[in-house]
CSV table of C-alpha atoms in Angstrom, one decimal:
chain,number,residue,atom,x,y,z
A,1,UNK,CA,-11.3,-20.1,-9.2
A,2,UNK,CA,-10.3,-20.6,-5.5
A,3,UNK,CA,-7.4,-23.0,-4.8
A,4,UNK,CA,-8.2,-26.1,-2.9
A,5,UNK,CA,-5.6,-25.2,-0.2
A,6,UNK,CA,-7.4,-21.9,0.4
A,7,UNK,CA,-10.7,-23.8,0.8
A,8,UNK,CA,-9.2,-26.3,3.3
A,9,UNK,CA,-6.8,-24.0,5.2
A,10,UNK,CA,-8.0,-20.5,4.6
A,11,UNK,CA,-6.2,-17.7,2.9
A,12,UNK,CA,-2.7,-16.7,4.0
A,13,UNK,CA,-2.4,-13.9,6.4
A,14,UNK,CA,-1.5,-10.8,4.3
A,15,UNK,CA,1.1,-9.2,6.5
A,16,UNK,CA,4.3,-9.5,4.3
A,17,UNK,CA,5.5,-6.1,3.1
A,18,UNK,CA,8.5,-7.1,1.0
A,19,UNK,CA,7.9,-8.5,-2.5
A,20,UNK,CA,10.3,-11.4,-3.0
A,21,UNK,CA,11.4,-13.3,-6.1
A,22,UNK,CA,8.4,-15.8,-6.3
A,23,UNK,CA,5.8,-13.0,-6.5
A,24,UNK,CA,8.0,-10.9,-8.7
A,25,UNK,CA,8.4,-13.8,-11.2
A,26,UNK,CA,4.6,-14.1,-11.4
A,27,UNK,CA,4.3,-10.4,-12.1
A,28,UNK,CA,7.0,-10.4,-14.8
A,29,UNK,CA,5.3,-13.4,-16.4
A,30,UNK,CA,1.9,-11.7,-16.5
A,31,UNK,CA,3.3,-8.4,-17.8
A,32,UNK,CA,5.1,-10.2,-20.6
A,33,UNK,CA,2.0,-12.0,-21.5
A,34,UNK,CA,0.1,-8.7,-21.7
A,35,UNK,CA,2.8,-7.3,-24.0
A,36,UNK,CA,2.6,-10.4,-26.3
A,37,UNK,CA,-1.2,-10.2,-26.4
A,38,UNK,CA,-1.2,-6.6,-27.4
A,39,UNK,CA,-2.9,-5.4,-24.2
A,40,UNK,CA,-0.8,-2.2,-24.1
A,41,UNK,CA,-1.5,-1.5,-27.8
A,42,UNK,CA,-4.4,0.9,-27.1
A,43,UNK,CA,-1.8,3.5,-25.8
A,44,UNK,CA,1.4,2.1,-27.3
A,45,UNK,CA,0.2,0.8,-30.6
A,46,UNK,CA,2.1,-1.3,-33.1
A,47,UNK,CA,0.4,-0.4,-36.4
A,48,UNK,CA,-0.3,-2.5,-39.5
A,49,UNK,CA,2.1,-1.7,-42.3
A,50,UNK,CA,-0.7,-0.7,-44.8
A,51,UNK,CA,-2.9,1.4,-42.5
A,52,UNK,CA,-3.5,2.9,-39.1
A,53,UNK,CA,-4.9,-0.3,-37.5
A,54,UNK,CA,-3.4,-1.5,-34.2
A,55,UNK,CA,-2.1,-5.1,-34.4
A,56,UNK,CA,-0.2,-5.3,-31.1
A,57,UNK,CA,2.0,-3.5,-28.5
A,58,UNK,CA,5.0,-1.3,-29.6
A,59,UNK,CA,7.4,-2.5,-27.0
A,60,UNK,CA,10.0,0.1,-27.8
A,61,UNK,CA,7.5,2.9,-27.0
A,62,UNK,CA,6.3,1.1,-23.9
A,63,UNK,CA,9.8,0.6,-22.6
A,64,UNK,CA,10.7,4.3,-23.1
A,65,UNK,CA,7.6,5.4,-21.2
A,66,UNK,CA,8.3,3.0,-18.3
A,67,UNK,CA,12.0,4.1,-18.1
A,68,UNK,CA,10.9,7.8,-18.1
A,69,UNK,CA,8.4,7.3,-15.2
A,70,UNK,CA,10.2,4.5,-13.3
A,71,UNK,CA,13.9,5.1,-13.8
A,72,UNK,CA,14.9,2.5,-11.2
A,73,UNK,CA,13.3,-0.3,-13.2
A,74,UNK,CA,15.3,-2.3,-15.8
A,75,UNK,CA,13.7,-3.2,-19.1
A,76,UNK,CA,13.3,-5.9,-20.4
A,77,UNK,CA,12.1,-7.2,-17.0
A,78,UNK,CA,14.3,-9.8,-15.5
A,79,UNK,CA,14.1,-12.3,-12.7
A,80,UNK,CA,17.8,-13.4,-12.7
A,81,UNK,CA,21.1,-11.7,-12.9
A,82,UNK,CA,24.7,-12.9,-13.4
A,83,UNK,CA,27.2,-12.7,-10.6
A,84,UNK,CA,30.8,-12.9,-11.7
A,85,UNK,CA,33.7,-13.5,-9.2
A,86,UNK,CA,37.3,-14.3,-9.8
A,87,UNK,CA,36.7,-18.0,-9.8
A,88,UNK,CA,33.0,-18.5,-10.7
A,89,UNK,CA,30.1,-17.2,-12.8
A,90,UNK,CA,26.6,-18.0,-11.5
A,91,UNK,CA,23.0,-16.9,-12.0
A,92,UNK,CA,21.2,-15.7,-9.0
A,93,UNK,CA,17.6,-14.5,-8.5
A,94,UNK,CA,16.9,-10.9,-9.1
A,95,UNK,CA,14.1,-8.8,-7.7
A,96,UNK,CA,13.7,-4.9,-7.7
A,97,UNK,CA,12.8,-2.9,-4.6
A,98,UNK,CA,9.2,-3.4,-3.5
A,99,UNK,CA,8.2,0.3,-4.2
A,100,UNK,CA,9.6,0.0,-7.7
A,101,UNK,CA,7.5,-3.1,-8.4
A,102,UNK,CA,4.4,-1.4,-7.1
A,103,UNK,CA,5.1,1.6,-9.4
A,104,UNK,CA,5.3,-0.8,-12.3
A,105,UNK,CA,2.0,-2.4,-11.4
A,106,UNK,CA,0.3,1.1,-11.3
A,107,UNK,CA,1.8,2.1,-14.6
A,108,UNK,CA,0.6,-1.1,-16.3
A,109,UNK,CA,-2.9,-0.8,-14.8
A,110,UNK,CA,-3.1,2.8,-16.1
A,111,UNK,CA,-2.2,1.7,-19.7
A,112,UNK,CA,-3.7,-1.8,-20.1
A,113,UNK,CA,-6.8,-2.8,-22.0
A,114,UNK,CA,-8.4,-6.1,-23.1
A,115,UNK,CA,-7.4,-6.7,-26.8
A,116,UNK,CA,-10.1,-8.2,-29.0
A,117,UNK,CA,-9.3,-9.7,-32.4
A,118,UNK,CA,-11.2,-8.1,-35.3
A,119,UNK,CA,-10.5,-8.6,-39.0
A,120,UNK,CA,-7.7,-11.1,-39.9
A,121,UNK,CA,-5.2,-9.6,-42.3
A,122,UNK,CA,-4.1,-12.6,-44.3
A,123,UNK,CA,-1.2,-10.9,-46.2
A,124,UNK,CA,0.6,-10.0,-43.0
A,125,UNK,CA,-0.8,-12.9,-40.9
A,126,UNK,CA,-2.1,-10.8,-38.1
A,127,UNK,CA,-5.4,-9.6,-36.6
A,128,UNK,CA,-6.5,-6.0,-36.3
A,129,UNK,CA,-7.3,-5.3,-32.6
A,130,UNK,CA,-10.0,-3.3,-30.7
A,131,UNK,CA,-9.8,-2.7,-27.0
A,132,UNK,CA,-12.0,-2.9,-24.0
A,133,UNK,CA,-10.4,-0.7,-21.4
A,134,UNK,CA,-12.7,-1.4,-18.5
A,135,UNK,CA,-12.5,-5.2,-18.8
A,136,UNK,CA,-8.7,-5.0,-19.2
A,137,UNK,CA,-8.3,-3.1,-16.0
A,138,UNK,CA,-10.7,-5.4,-14.2
A,139,UNK,CA,-8.8,-8.5,-15.3
A,140,UNK,CA,-5.5,-6.9,-14.4
A,141,UNK,CA,-6.7,-6.0,-10.9
A,142,UNK,CA,-8.0,-9.5,-10.3
A,143,UNK,CA,-4.7,-11.1,-11.4
A,144,UNK,CA,-2.4,-8.8,-9.4
A,145,UNK,CA,-4.5,-9.0,-6.3
A,146,UNK,CA,-4.5,-12.8,-6.5
A,147,UNK,CA,-0.7,-12.8,-6.7
A,148,UNK,CA,-0.7,-10.5,-3.6
A,149,UNK,CA,-3.1,-12.7,-1.8
A,150,UNK,CA,-1.4,-16.0,-2.6
A,151,UNK,CA,2.0,-14.7,-1.5
A,152,UNK,CA,0.6,-13.2,1.7
A,153,UNK,CA,1.4,-9.6,0.6
A,154,UNK,CA,-0.2,-6.8,2.5
A,155,UNK,CA,-1.2,-4.8,-0.6
A,156,UNK,CA,-4.3,-4.3,-2.7
A,157,UNK,CA,-4.7,-2.7,-6.1
A,158,UNK,CA,-7.8,-0.6,-6.1
A,159,UNK,CA,-10.1,0.3,-9.0
A,160,UNK,CA,-8.7,3.9,-8.9
A,161,UNK,CA,-5.2,2.6,-9.7
A,162,UNK,CA,-4.0,3.3,-6.2
A,163,UNK,CA,-2.2,0.6,-4.2
A,164,UNK,CA,-3.1,0.6,-0.5
A,165,UNK,CA,-1.3,-1.3,2.2
A,166,UNK,CA,-3.5,-3.6,4.2
A,167,UNK,CA,-3.2,-2.7,7.9
A,168,UNK,CA,-2.4,-5.4,10.4
A,169,UNK,CA,-5.6,-7.6,10.9
A,170,UNK,CA,-6.3,-6.3,14.4
A,171,UNK,CA,-6.5,-2.7,13.0
A,172,UNK,CA,-7.8,-3.4,9.5
A,173,UNK,CA,-11.6,-3.4,10.2
A,174,UNK,CA,-11.4,-0.2,12.3
A,175,UNK,CA,-9.3,1.6,9.7
A,176,UNK,CA,-11.6,0.6,6.8
A,177,UNK,CA,-14.9,1.4,8.6
A,178,UNK,CA,-14.1,4.4,10.8
A,179,UNK,CA,-15.1,7.9,9.8
A,180,UNK,CA,-14.2,10.9,12.0
A,181,UNK,CA,-17.0,13.2,12.8
A,182,UNK,CA,-16.1,15.1,15.9
A,183,UNK,CA,-17.2,18.7,16.6
A,184,UNK,CA,-13.6,19.8,15.8
A,185,UNK,CA,-13.1,20.0,12.0
A,186,UNK,CA,-9.3,20.3,12.4
A,187,UNK,CA,-9.1,17.2,14.5
A,188,UNK,CA,-11.2,15.3,12.0
A,189,UNK,CA,-8.7,16.3,9.2
A,190,UNK,CA,-5.7,15.2,11.3
A,191,UNK,CA,-7.2,11.8,12.1
A,192,UNK,CA,-8.3,11.2,8.6
A,193,UNK,CA,-4.8,12.2,7.3
A,194,UNK,CA,-3.2,9.8,9.7
A,195,UNK,CA,-5.5,7.0,8.7
A,196,UNK,CA,-4.9,7.6,5.0
A,197,UNK,CA,-1.1,7.8,5.3
A,198,UNK,CA,-1.0,4.6,7.5
A,199,UNK,CA,-2.2,2.5,4.6
A,200,UNK,CA,0.4,3.8,2.2
A,201,UNK,CA,3.0,1.2,1.0
A,202,UNK,CA,5.9,3.6,1.7
A,203,UNK,CA,7.2,3.2,5.2
A,204,UNK,CA,8.3,6.9,5.2
A,205,UNK,CA,4.7,7.9,4.7
A,206,UNK,CA,3.6,5.6,7.5
A,207,UNK,CA,6.1,7.4,9.7
A,208,UNK,CA,4.2,10.6,8.9
A,209,UNK,CA,1.0,8.8,9.8
A,210,UNK,CA,2.3,8.1,13.3
A,211,UNK,CA,3.5,11.7,13.7
A,212,UNK,CA,0.1,13.0,12.5
A,213,UNK,CA,-1.7,10.7,15.0
A,214,UNK,CA,0.4,12.0,17.9
A,215,UNK,CA,-0.4,15.6,16.8
A,216,UNK,CA,-4.1,14.6,16.8
A,217,UNK,CA,-3.7,13.1,20.3
A,218,UNK,CA,-2.4,16.4,21.6
A,219,UNK,CA,-5.3,18.3,20.1
A,220,UNK,CA,-7.8,15.8,21.4
A,221,UNK,CA,-6.5,16.2,24.9
A,222,UNK,CA,-7.4,19.9,24.9
A,223,UNK,CA,-10.8,19.5,23.2
A,224,UNK,CA,-12.9,19.6,26.4
A,225,UNK,CA,-11.2,22.7,27.8
A,226,UNK,CA,-8.7,24.5,25.4
A,227,UNK,CA,-7.6,26.8,28.2
A,228,UNK,CA,-6.5,23.9,30.5
A,229,UNK,CA,-5.2,20.7,28.9
A,230,UNK,CA,-4.9,18.9,32.3
A,231,UNK,CA,-8.5,19.5,33.2
A,232,UNK,CA,-9.5,18.7,29.6
A,233,UNK,CA,-7.9,15.2,29.6
A,234,UNK,CA,-9.4,14.6,33.0
A,235,UNK,CA,-12.9,15.2,31.7
A,236,UNK,CA,-12.2,13.0,28.7
A,237,UNK,CA,-11.1,10.1,30.9
A,238,UNK,CA,-14.0,10.6,33.2
A,239,UNK,CA,-16.4,10.4,30.3
A,240,UNK,CA,-14.7,7.2,29.1
A,241,UNK,CA,-14.9,5.3,32.3
A,242,UNK,CA,-16.4,5.5,35.8
A,243,UNK,CA,-14.9,2.3,37.2
A,244,UNK,CA,-11.9,3.3,39.3
A,245,UNK,CA,-9.4,0.6,38.4
A,246,UNK,CA,-10.0,0.9,34.7
A,247,UNK,CA,-10.1,4.7,34.9
A,248,UNK,CA,-6.6,4.5,36.6
A,249,UNK,CA,-5.4,2.2,33.8
A,250,UNK,CA,-6.6,4.7,31.1
A,251,UNK,CA,-4.9,7.6,32.9
A,252,UNK,CA,-1.6,5.7,33.1
A,253,UNK,CA,-1.9,4.8,29.4
A,254,UNK,CA,-2.6,8.4,28.4
A,255,UNK,CA,0.5,9.6,30.3
A,256,UNK,CA,2.6,6.9,28.8
A,257,UNK,CA,1.5,7.7,25.3
A,258,UNK,CA,2.4,11.3,25.8
A,259,UNK,CA,5.8,10.3,27.1
A,260,UNK,CA,6.4,8.2,24.0
A,261,UNK,CA,5.5,11.0,21.7
A,262,UNK,CA,8.0,13.3,23.5
A,263,UNK,CA,10.9,10.8,24.0
A,264,UNK,CA,10.8,9.1,20.6
A,265,UNK,CA,11.5,10.9,17.3
A,266,UNK,CA,7.7,11.4,16.7
A,267,UNK,CA,6.7,14.9,17.8
A,268,UNK,CA,10.1,16.5,18.2
A,269,UNK,CA,13.5,16.2,16.4
A,270,UNK,CA,16.1,16.8,19.1
A,271,UNK,CA,19.3,14.8,18.7
A,272,UNK,CA,18.8,12.8,21.9
A,273,UNK,CA,15.5,11.3,20.9
A,274,UNK,CA,15.1,7.7,19.9
A,275,UNK,CA,14.3,7.1,16.2
A,276,UNK,CA,11.8,4.6,15.1
A,277,UNK,CA,12.7,2.8,11.9
A,278,UNK,CA,11.0,-0.6,11.6
A,279,UNK,CA,7.6,-0.9,9.9
A,280,UNK,CA,6.3,-3.2,12.6
A,281,UNK,CA,7.2,-0.7,15.3
A,282,UNK,CA,5.2,2.0,13.5
A,283,UNK,CA,2.3,-0.4,13.4
A,284,UNK,CA,2.6,-1.0,17.1
A,285,UNK,CA,2.7,2.6,18.0
A,286,UNK,CA,-0.1,3.6,15.7
A,287,UNK,CA,-2.3,0.7,17.0
A,288,UNK,CA,-1.7,1.6,20.6
A,289,UNK,CA,-2.6,5.3,20.3
A,290,UNK,CA,-5.4,4.7,17.8
A,291,UNK,CA,-7.2,2.4,20.2
A,292,UNK,CA,-7.3,4.9,23.1
A,293,UNK,CA,-8.3,7.7,20.7
A,294,UNK,CA,-11.2,5.6,19.4
A,295,UNK,CA,-12.3,4.8,23.0
A,296,UNK,CA,-12.3,8.4,24.1
A,297,UNK,CA,-14.0,9.6,20.9
A,298,UNK,CA,-16.8,7.0,21.3
A,299,UNK,CA,-17.2,8.0,25.0
A,300,UNK,CA,-17.6,11.8,24.5
A,301,UNK,CA,-20.0,14.1,22.7
C-alpha cells in the first residue's frame, strides 16, 4: 500500500544518513513482532515439550547469537533509557549508532523466515510451525525498506542481505547504471572499486572510495601516453572538446582536481594536508571528480 501523502506529494528525498529514534522505534517494534510470531524459530527454535517440533523462537539463543556478532547492541532492544541526576530522574529517547542498527537488520534478514501454523497441539495450546525462508526474507526487505523510505533514509536492503547507501540523487543514476570498460583493465578495477565503496554505509569506506577515485584519476591522465603525463592529459582534453572556451574550462578543472588530491588528505598523508571528515564533503569531492572522468571516458576510445 502506498500512503496518500506519497501519492500527493511524492516520496521523501532519501538523503538522511543517520537513523534517529522514530525509525529505530519502528525497527524495534518490527523485530519484536517477528520474535513473538516465531519468525526466527527456523534457526533459533523453541521446541515442543514432547517432541522435536518448533513452536516459536528461542529468544535466549537468539540474544546470545546477536550479542556475539553485534557486541555494541543491547538486548532486549530498547527505545528509552533512564537518566539520573542529583535532583531528577527522567526517561529519554535512546537510539544505537546507525552502523549498529544496520548490522542488526542484516543479522535479522539472514535468520528470518515466514512461520506457518501447522498442527494445533491442544495439550500445550500451541501450534507446530513450518517455515518459508524465501517469503520471510521478502517480507522483511519490504518492511525495512519502507521504514527507510518513509524516514528519508539513504539506505536500501538488497536481496543478497547487503545494505547499500543510496548516492545523492544527482549521482544515483550514473552510479547504478555505469559499467567501466576501458582498454585498461587496472583502471576498470580502480573505478569499479571506487563506485562500490562509495555506496557503503560506513563513511570510512566512502573515504576510501574518494581516495581510490583520485588514484584512478592519476592513472587516467597517463592512459594516452604513459611516458608523458602532460601530453597524455592534453590529448584526453582535446578528444573531449574542440570548443576553445569549454576546452579551457576543462583544463582548469583538471588542474584544480589534481591540486585538491595533493593538498587534501586524499592521495598523501603529510601532516600539513587538510583532512576531509564530513560525509557530504566526500559526496561533493566524489561527484566533482566522477563527472569529469565520465566525460573524458565517453570522449575517448
